[in-house]
Short mmCIF file of C-alpha atoms and ligand atoms in Angstrom, two decimals:
data_model
loop_
_atom_site.label_atom_id
_atom_site.label_comp_id
_atom_site.label_asym_id
_atom_site.label_seq_id
_atom_site.Cartn_x
_atom_site.Cartn_y
_atom_site.Cartn_z
CA MET T 1 51.81 10.39 87.33
CA LEU T 2 50.84 12.09 84.11
CA VAL T 3 53.89 13.82 82.61
CA ILE T 4 53.28 16.73 80.25
CA GLY T 5 56.21 17.79 78.04
CA LEU T 6 56.03 21.53 77.40
CA THR T 7 57.90 22.65 74.33
CA GLY T 8 58.10 25.42 71.74
CA GLY T 9 60.71 27.38 69.81
CA ILE T 10 62.89 30.16 71.19
CA GLY T 11 60.78 33.03 72.51
CA SER T 12 57.50 31.17 71.99
CA GLY T 13 56.56 31.61 75.65
CA LYS T 14 57.55 28.35 77.39
CA SER T 15 58.75 30.08 80.58
CA THR T 16 55.68 32.31 80.61
CA VAL T 17 53.32 29.33 80.29
CA ALA T 18 55.30 27.28 82.85
CA LYS T 19 54.84 30.12 85.36
CA LEU T 20 51.08 30.10 84.76
CA PHE T 21 50.94 26.35 85.49
CA ALA T 22 53.17 26.83 88.55
CA ALA T 23 50.71 29.45 89.83
CA LYS T 24 48.11 26.67 89.81
CA GLY T 25 50.33 24.56 92.06
CA VAL T 26 51.63 22.32 89.28
CA PRO T 27 55.26 21.23 89.78
CA ILE T 28 57.60 22.29 86.98
CA ILE T 29 60.77 20.44 86.03
CA ASP T 30 63.03 22.47 83.73
CA MET T 31 65.29 20.33 81.55
CA ASP T 32 67.40 23.33 80.52
CA GLN T 33 68.18 23.95 84.15
CA ILE T 34 69.07 20.28 84.61
CA ALA T 35 71.31 20.45 81.54
CA ARG T 36 73.22 23.28 83.21
CA GLN T 37 73.29 21.48 86.55
CA VAL T 38 74.90 18.29 85.20
CA VAL T 39 77.86 20.20 83.74
CA ALA T 40 78.46 22.35 86.82
CA ALA T 41 81.99 22.43 88.23
CA GLY T 42 82.76 19.27 90.20
CA GLN T 43 80.16 17.15 88.37
CA PRO T 44 81.48 13.96 86.71
CA ALA T 45 80.10 15.08 83.32
CA LEU T 46 82.47 18.03 83.24
CA ALA T 47 85.51 15.81 83.75
CA GLN T 48 84.26 13.54 80.97
CA ILE T 49 83.76 16.53 78.64
CA THR T 50 87.27 17.86 79.25
CA ARG T 51 88.70 14.37 78.64
CA GLU T 52 86.92 14.28 75.26
CA PHE T 53 87.35 17.89 74.15
CA GLY T 54 90.29 19.24 76.15
CA THR T 55 90.49 22.02 78.73
CA ALA T 56 90.03 24.63 75.96
CA VAL T 57 86.26 24.32 76.54
CA LEU T 58 86.65 25.66 80.09
CA ASP T 59 86.71 29.30 81.12
CA SER T 60 89.25 30.76 83.55
CA ASP T 61 87.14 29.63 86.54
CA GLY T 62 87.13 26.00 85.40
CA GLN T 63 83.46 26.23 84.41
CA LEU T 64 82.20 24.99 81.07
CA ASP T 65 82.35 27.85 78.57
CA ARG T 66 78.99 27.44 76.87
CA ARG T 67 79.95 29.68 73.96
CA LYS T 68 83.06 27.66 73.16
CA ILE T 69 81.25 24.35 73.40
CA ARG T 70 78.45 25.70 71.19
CA ALA T 71 80.97 26.80 68.56
CA LEU T 72 82.61 23.39 68.70
CA ILE T 73 79.41 21.42 68.14
CA PHE T 74 78.13 23.86 65.53
CA GLU T 75 81.13 23.09 63.32
CA SER T 76 81.04 19.31 63.72
CA ALA T 77 78.10 16.93 63.89
CA GLU T 78 80.44 14.20 65.11
CA LYS T 79 81.48 16.31 68.10
CA ARG T 80 77.88 17.16 68.80
CA HIS T 81 77.00 13.46 68.92
CA ARG T 82 79.90 12.77 71.28
CA LEU T 83 78.79 15.56 73.60
CA GLU T 84 75.18 14.39 73.49
CA ALA T 85 76.27 10.82 74.28
CA ILE T 86 77.76 12.14 77.52
CA LEU T 87 74.99 14.55 78.45
CA HIS T 88 71.68 13.05 77.39
CA PRO T 89 71.70 9.97 79.64
CA LEU T 90 72.68 12.13 82.64
CA ILE T 91 69.99 14.71 81.92
CA ARG T 92 67.38 11.99 81.46
CA GLN T 93 68.48 10.25 84.66
CA GLU T 94 68.26 13.45 86.74
CA THR T 95 64.86 14.30 85.21
CA GLN T 96 63.56 10.84 86.06
CA HIS T 97 64.93 11.20 89.58
CA GLN T 98 63.11 14.53 90.04
CA LEU T 99 59.91 12.93 88.69
CA THR T 100 60.03 10.16 91.28
CA GLU T 101 60.25 12.77 94.06
CA LEU T 102 56.88 14.25 93.06
CA ASP T 103 53.55 13.34 94.55
CA THR T 104 51.00 15.14 92.37
CA ALA T 105 48.39 14.10 89.80
CA TYR T 106 50.44 15.54 86.98
CA CYS T 107 53.48 17.66 86.32
CA ILE T 108 55.03 19.74 83.57
CA VAL T 109 58.50 19.09 82.19
CA VAL T 110 59.81 22.01 80.15
CA ILE T 111 61.83 20.53 77.31
CA PRO T 112 62.86 23.24 74.83
CA LEU T 113 64.33 20.69 72.38
CA LEU T 114 61.84 17.90 73.03
CA LEU T 115 61.54 16.90 69.38
CA GLU T 116 65.11 17.74 68.32
CA SER T 117 66.62 15.58 71.07
CA HIS T 118 64.02 12.82 70.80
CA GLN T 119 62.75 13.03 74.38
CA GLN T 120 59.21 11.91 73.49
CA PRO T 121 59.50 8.64 75.51
CA LEU T 122 59.97 10.68 78.68
CA VAL T 123 56.51 12.27 78.48
CA ASP T 124 52.88 11.13 78.21
CA ARG T 125 51.67 14.16 76.27
CA ILE T 126 53.25 16.96 74.26
CA LEU T 127 52.04 20.51 74.88
CA VAL T 128 53.27 23.01 72.29
CA VAL T 129 53.36 26.77 72.86
CA ASP T 130 52.74 28.26 69.44
CA VAL T 131 53.33 31.71 67.94
CA PRO T 132 54.12 32.83 64.38
CA GLU T 133 57.85 33.24 63.62
CA THR T 134 57.57 37.02 63.38
CA LEU T 135 56.37 37.19 66.99
CA GLN T 136 59.03 34.71 68.13
CA ILE T 137 61.63 37.00 66.60
CA SER T 138 60.29 40.31 67.95
CA ARG T 139 59.72 38.99 71.49
CA THR T 140 63.17 37.36 71.69
CA MET T 141 64.84 40.53 70.33
CA LYS T 142 63.11 42.56 73.02
CA ARG T 143 63.79 40.05 75.82
CA ASP T 144 67.47 39.40 75.05
CA GLY T 145 68.46 42.64 73.30
CA VAL T 146 69.70 40.71 70.26
CA SER T 147 69.38 41.21 66.48
CA ALA T 148 66.73 39.63 64.26
CA GLU T 149 69.54 37.77 62.46
CA ALA T 150 70.79 36.20 65.70
CA VAL T 151 67.27 34.98 66.56
CA LYS T 152 66.68 33.67 63.03
CA LYS T 153 69.87 31.62 63.16
CA ILE T 154 68.69 29.82 66.30
CA LEU T 155 65.14 29.53 65.06
CA HIS T 156 66.20 27.89 61.81
CA ALA T 157 68.36 25.36 63.67
CA GLN T 158 65.24 24.25 65.57
CA THR T 159 62.32 22.11 64.44
CA ASP T 160 59.98 24.12 62.22
CA ARG T 161 56.59 25.30 63.40
CA ASN T 162 54.53 22.83 61.35
CA SER T 163 56.46 19.76 62.52
CA ARG T 164 56.10 20.92 66.10
CA LEU T 165 52.35 21.40 65.68
CA ALA T 166 52.06 18.00 64.01
CA ALA T 167 53.67 16.37 67.07
CA ALA T 168 51.47 18.23 69.57
CA ASP T 169 48.73 16.60 71.65
CA ASP T 170 47.70 20.03 72.95
CA VAL T 171 48.50 23.54 71.74
CA ILE T 172 48.56 26.92 73.48
CA ASP T 173 48.19 29.83 71.10
CA ASN T 174 50.46 32.45 72.66
CA ALA T 175 49.93 35.13 70.02
CA VAL T 176 47.21 36.54 72.23
CA GLU T 177 47.10 38.66 75.37
CA LEU T 178 48.27 37.10 78.62
CA ALA T 179 44.78 36.96 80.17
CA LYS T 180 43.63 34.67 77.35
CA VAL T 181 46.68 32.46 77.80
CA ARG T 182 45.85 32.20 81.50
CA ASP T 183 42.31 31.00 80.60
CA ARG T 184 43.73 28.39 78.25
CA VAL T 185 46.12 27.19 80.96
CA ALA T 186 43.18 26.87 83.40
CA GLU T 187 41.32 24.79 80.80
CA LEU T 188 44.31 22.50 80.21
CA ASP T 189 44.92 22.22 83.96
CA GLN T 190 41.38 20.86 84.35
CA GLN T 191 41.86 18.52 81.41
CA TYR T 192 45.12 17.12 82.82
CA ARG T 193 43.66 16.66 86.31
CA THR T 194 40.73 14.72 84.83
CA MET T 195 43.03 12.61 82.66
CA ALA T 196 45.28 11.83 85.63
CA GLU T 197 42.23 10.81 87.70
CA ILE T 198 40.92 8.47 85.01
CA ALA T 199 44.34 6.86 84.57
CA ASP T 200 44.71 6.37 88.33
P1 LIG B 301 60.64 31.03 75.95
O1 LIG B 301 60.75 30.58 77.38
O2 LIG B 301 59.85 30.09 75.10
O3 LIG B 301 61.96 31.35 75.30
P2 LIG B 301 59.42 33.41 77.13
O4 LIG B 301 58.37 32.84 78.02
O5 LIG B 301 60.67 33.92 77.77
O6 LIG B 301 59.78 32.38 75.94
O7 LIG B 301 58.73 34.56 76.27
C1 LIG B 301 59.50 35.38 75.39
C2 LIG B 301 59.21 36.84 75.67
O8 LIG B 301 57.88 37.15 75.27
C3 LIG B 301 59.31 37.20 77.16
O9 LIG B 301 59.88 38.48 77.28
C4 LIG B 301 57.85 37.20 77.60
O10 LIG B 301 57.63 38.10 78.68
C5 LIG B 301 57.12 37.65 76.35
N1 LIG B 301 55.76 37.06 76.24
C6 LIG B 301 55.45 35.76 76.38
N2 LIG B 301 54.14 35.55 76.19
C7 LIG B 301 53.58 36.76 75.92
C8 LIG B 301 52.24 37.21 75.64
N3 LIG B 301 51.21 36.37 75.55
N4 LIG B 301 52.07 38.52 75.42
C9 LIG B 301 53.11 39.38 75.47
N5 LIG B 301 54.39 39.03 75.73
C10 LIG B 301 54.64 37.73 75.96
#
């Protein structure tokens, strides 16, 4: 099966584009959702994380406190690597498991940090949703009710726009109205179906 990795910076429109593909009957695997799933209460990863980092990373319900863990890994690259060493193999494993359950010509895997977390081997093609930074900032501010500074901080911790575009096999320009994006998705859907057929 042809696996398309869909990526883009915060607020670029990954979820929006994924929904447009889903409307065409394309299965969507969301790696962010899987990342949350593997650290849910009762999952082995959570026990491993508390062994490494202590129970201070849990909230009062025994769930992983994402804010605390984010603060922890922001201050120390070494801690970030330790956390990633626990999580990445589990996330990859669950993604691969979900891929084997599918029976379609192609599918989309939404991987927000595809380039940052070196997930290229998992996908056959990289599809980048692209908008200028100013639009990324204004759309995220509106969606999340956060300040421009807060968005910029996240944005600057991510791969920059040019590197993302350089890694792309296909690009969706999302600085246009939704109807145009839908047309572009229809075009790519055709392209992927043809590619999957030829490879079959
Ligand atoms: P991501 O999943 O990459 O963080 P979203 O798909 O949530 O981004 O898009 C960010 C915000 O911008 C959302 O509120 C979404 O509704 C809006 N948006 C996305 N694409 C467009 C578009 N082409 N025109 C107008 N608004 C858009």
